Amino acid sequence: MCGITAISTKKEALPFLLQGLEKLEYRGYDSAGVTILSQNQLKTIKTKGRLKDLKEALSHQVLKGQVGIGHTRWATHGIPSNLNSHPHTNEDETISIVHNGIIENYRELKNFLLEKGYHFHSETDSEVVVHLLDYYYKGDILKALQIVLTKLVGSYALCVVTTNHPDEVVITKKDSPIVIGKSDSGTYGASDIPALLEYTKEVYFLNDHDIAVLHPDHVDFYDCDLKPIEKELVNIPYDHEAAQKDGYDTFMLKEIHEQPHVIKETLRGRISQDQVVLDELAEIDFSPFNKAYFVACGTAYHACLSGANIFERMTKIPVICQVASEFRYNDPAIDEHTLCLFVSQSGETADTLAALRLAKKQQATTIAVANVLGSTISREADYTIYTCAGPEIAVASTKAYTTQLVVLMLLGMYAAQRLDKKVDLYHDLIQNLMKLPELVENVLQDEPLFAIYAEYLKEAHDAYFIGRSLDYASVLEGALKLKEVSYVHADAYIAGELKHGPIALIEKGSVLFAVASQPHIAAKTISNIQETIARGANVILFTLKGMEINNAAETYILPDIHPLLQSIIVAIPLQLIAYYTACLKGCDVDKPRNLAKSVTVE
Ligand code: M6R
């Protein structure tokens, strides 16, 4: 997704814009650009390619000025090219904009502007915005923006600079993220907090349709009627170091190793004397719920699959787990007796956000499980439980996933407690939860083994993953991790389904990862594994002590922990196998091709 930076300062604008865009690289991009307001002129430099290409282009220019906007573009309308890059500028170069999101009615707006004599230089949807601003500008940029916003259908985070208001950057949003920062040296806008941290930890959050005007020493806020509004300045508890690699080669590896710590943080204060404490949900009455939906995308959806299994077992409330992009179009059966849970690391995923809004509209009680403080999903849900994973920079989600699993475990237990179900059985589970960080650390010590397991995939084009029950959710996530970072085609199957079709794929040398961590069905998975070994598969087995088989290529014995917590343990080797396979194949681990960290368009 696109990344945006903006600044009004008494110092130079460019260094902030560029470092911010670097911090936003994880969002994925194919071109980059900046506009600086310099001596009452807008100077725009933009180029297809990476930030190093932009810096190269900038090295031939003197771009000095105190106000500016920057952008990394992830193409949606129009190929990656110099012309399609942002910022976009009006004909007489008095207004420049950057945009993240999609203007759905841009064709109609473009036709209107063409009829008025405007010329377009790009194929983007975004360019209509700058020409509309030009068209409606009658001496007051806020009034022009107010009119333009009434014309736009779609999503946007927008930043505008104009020579007519030389100290200011005007910023607004709808369904796309942007956060505002303030320090003694200036005021800032950015798509995400890591872009601000080197300059400030003091931020304001915008709601949809709010307008912020950056000045060098303060920010003015307005609602959509241009009435001034007050915003609270929030201190962000992350430090800049937390957003750096900390000596690891990649963010993904660093984030994998952070899991013992962030699991501990996520548990902190949430367990007391054999009880789960989730004060965030204290006001919910769980008794009227006759069903629940757990909704998310990608890795967060896999966390939902595990969480739903646990929630249903514990509360006996039936749970339907759905991918957000399906849920929103499936006309789900929701009413005031439905609990809807939305899981999202970024808290900005467009499909998950739309699903949340649908559920709210239909009177469901909504809970968000989010990682990013103040993100849209976390603000719009009725209740929010935060994972405490800290900033996750690598595109492949690792620590966000395991902390989501921890929160969903706590949620199942908490809801059961509130419904007076099986609470007496929790002593063991709670003791095991407290041991989790240490056990995850122990599994991380076996990293060299997982690097060896990755060697099986060095020449492979395909990999198979099998498991049952909670292990099925784990192998789905293992397969997703492998394919997204190493580009090895990977599929996950319910072990019991193998003989209904997929086993036809197995031949001599096939690589198959099997997880058999659930005591009540591990033996059945082992039988399915034998069927694949008989057909020549090299099986890498993750199982419990006593369930080993002598004809697996490799066997990893999982630590002794409550079965409901094994998904968190198993995640670690599967993440590291994906990581080392990607390294063997020379892939860009942190920024896999075609992927974006935060998917803020449908
Ligand atoms: O920010 P979210 O958790 O809502 O993101 C959902 C997915 O886009 C995300 O988990 C994606 O699948 C990751 N690349 C997986 O590693």
XYZ file of N, CA and C and ligand atoms in Angstrom, residues 296-302 343-350 352 369 371-372 377 392 394-398 400-401 404 477 480-481 484-485 592 595-599, ligand 1:
136
model
N -11.210 -12.290 9.738
C -9.886 -11.674 9.526
C -9.366 -12.071 8.153
N -8.154 -11.658 7.839
C -7.504 -12.010 6.565
C -6.129 -12.623 6.853
N -5.691 -13.474 5.947
C -4.311 -13.984 5.965
C -3.962 -14.669 7.273
N -2.813 -14.282 7.803
C -2.336 -14.875 9.048
C -3.332 -14.671 10.181
N -3.912 -13.494 10.242
C -4.872 -13.206 11.318
C -6.072 -14.155 11.212
N -6.412 -14.555 9.990
C -7.505 -15.516 9.807
C -7.096 -16.881 10.386
N -5.832 -17.254 10.183
C -5.387 -18.531 10.751
C -5.428 -18.486 12.275
N -9.878 -9.714 13.848
C -8.469 -9.774 14.245
C -7.623 -9.137 13.150
N -6.762 -8.209 13.541
C -5.927 -7.531 12.541
C -4.682 -6.954 13.194
N -3.535 -7.334 12.695
C -2.293 -6.744 13.200
C -2.318 -5.247 12.999
N -2.505 -4.836 11.745
C -2.405 -3.408 11.417
C -3.602 -2.622 11.928
N -4.746 -3.303 12.008
C -5.984 -2.596 12.353
C -6.477 -1.721 11.217
N -5.920 -1.912 10.017
C -6.297 -1.064 8.878
C -6.730 -1.882 7.662
N -6.719 -3.206 7.747
C -7.025 -4.038 6.574
C -8.429 -3.715 6.064
N -8.501 -3.352 4.788
C -9.756 -2.809 4.242
C -10.915 -3.796 4.379
N -11.291 -6.325 6.450
C -11.653 -6.568 7.852
C -12.428 -5.363 8.399
N -9.316 -7.483 17.894
C -8.007 -7.850 18.441
C -7.008 -7.208 17.496
N -3.105 -4.912 16.874
C -1.756 -4.665 17.405
C -1.414 -3.184 17.387
N -1.916 -2.469 16.380
C -1.500 -1.065 16.240
C -2.466 -0.168 17.021
N -9.569 -0.035 12.988
C -10.388 -1.154 13.485
C -10.474 -1.106 15.011
N 5.408 -4.387 13.951
C 5.819 -5.528 13.117
C 6.124 -4.960 11.738
N 8.394 -6.581 9.200
C 8.463 -7.572 8.108
C 7.057 -7.805 7.576
N 6.973 -7.963 6.267
C 5.647 -8.198 5.673
C 5.052 -9.500 6.219
N 5.884 -10.519 6.372
C 5.387 -11.798 6.899
C 5.125 -11.651 8.393
N 3.913 -11.933 8.767
C 3.519 -11.760 10.164
C 4.017 -12.940 10.990
N 4.692 -12.654 12.091
C 5.188 -13.734 12.960
C 4.767 -13.471 14.406
N 3.049 -11.042 15.552
C 1.646 -10.625 15.672
C 0.766 -11.867 15.758
N 1.117 -12.901 14.961
C 0.325 -14.144 14.945
C 0.335 -14.823 16.316
N -1.596 -12.927 18.791
C -3.041 -13.068 18.525
C -3.540 -14.381 19.126
N -1.036 -21.874 8.416
C -0.150 -20.726 8.638
C 1.284 -21.055 8.203
N 1.376 -20.786 4.455
C 1.312 -19.385 4.016
C 2.675 -18.706 4.202
N 3.277 -18.974 5.382
C 4.573 -18.334 5.655
C 5.586 -18.755 4.605
N 4.846 -17.201 1.109
C 5.006 -15.750 0.947
C 6.453 -15.285 0.986
N 7.303 -15.969 1.763
C 8.689 -15.474 1.806
C 9.651 -16.229 0.886
N 8.674 -9.432 0.548
C 8.424 -10.377 -0.542
C 7.745 -9.690 -1.721
N 3.757 -8.249 -2.381
C 3.006 -8.168 -1.129
C 3.177 -6.811 -0.469
N 2.163 -6.425 0.287
C 2.229 -5.188 1.061
C 1.939 -5.539 2.515
N 2.516 -4.801 3.436
C 2.314 -5.098 4.856
C 0.878 -4.846 5.270
N 0.361 -3.734 4.796
C -0.962 -3.355 5.263
C -1.855 -3.219 4.035
N -2.864 -4.070 3.944
C -3.662 -4.122 2.715
C -4.887 -3.225 2.891
O -2.930 -6.333 9.385
P -3.749 -7.568 9.279
O -3.494 -8.547 10.374
O -5.221 -7.298 9.145
O -3.283 -8.244 7.929
C -3.901 -9.396 7.441
C -3.076 -10.041 6.356
O -2.908 -9.157 5.279
C -1.696 -10.481 6.856
O -1.790 -11.353 7.941
C -0.907 -11.163 5.721
O -1.503 -12.381 5.393
C 0.549 -11.355 6.136
N 1.424 -11.035 5.051
C 0.867 -12.751 6.527
O 2.195 -12.938 6.868
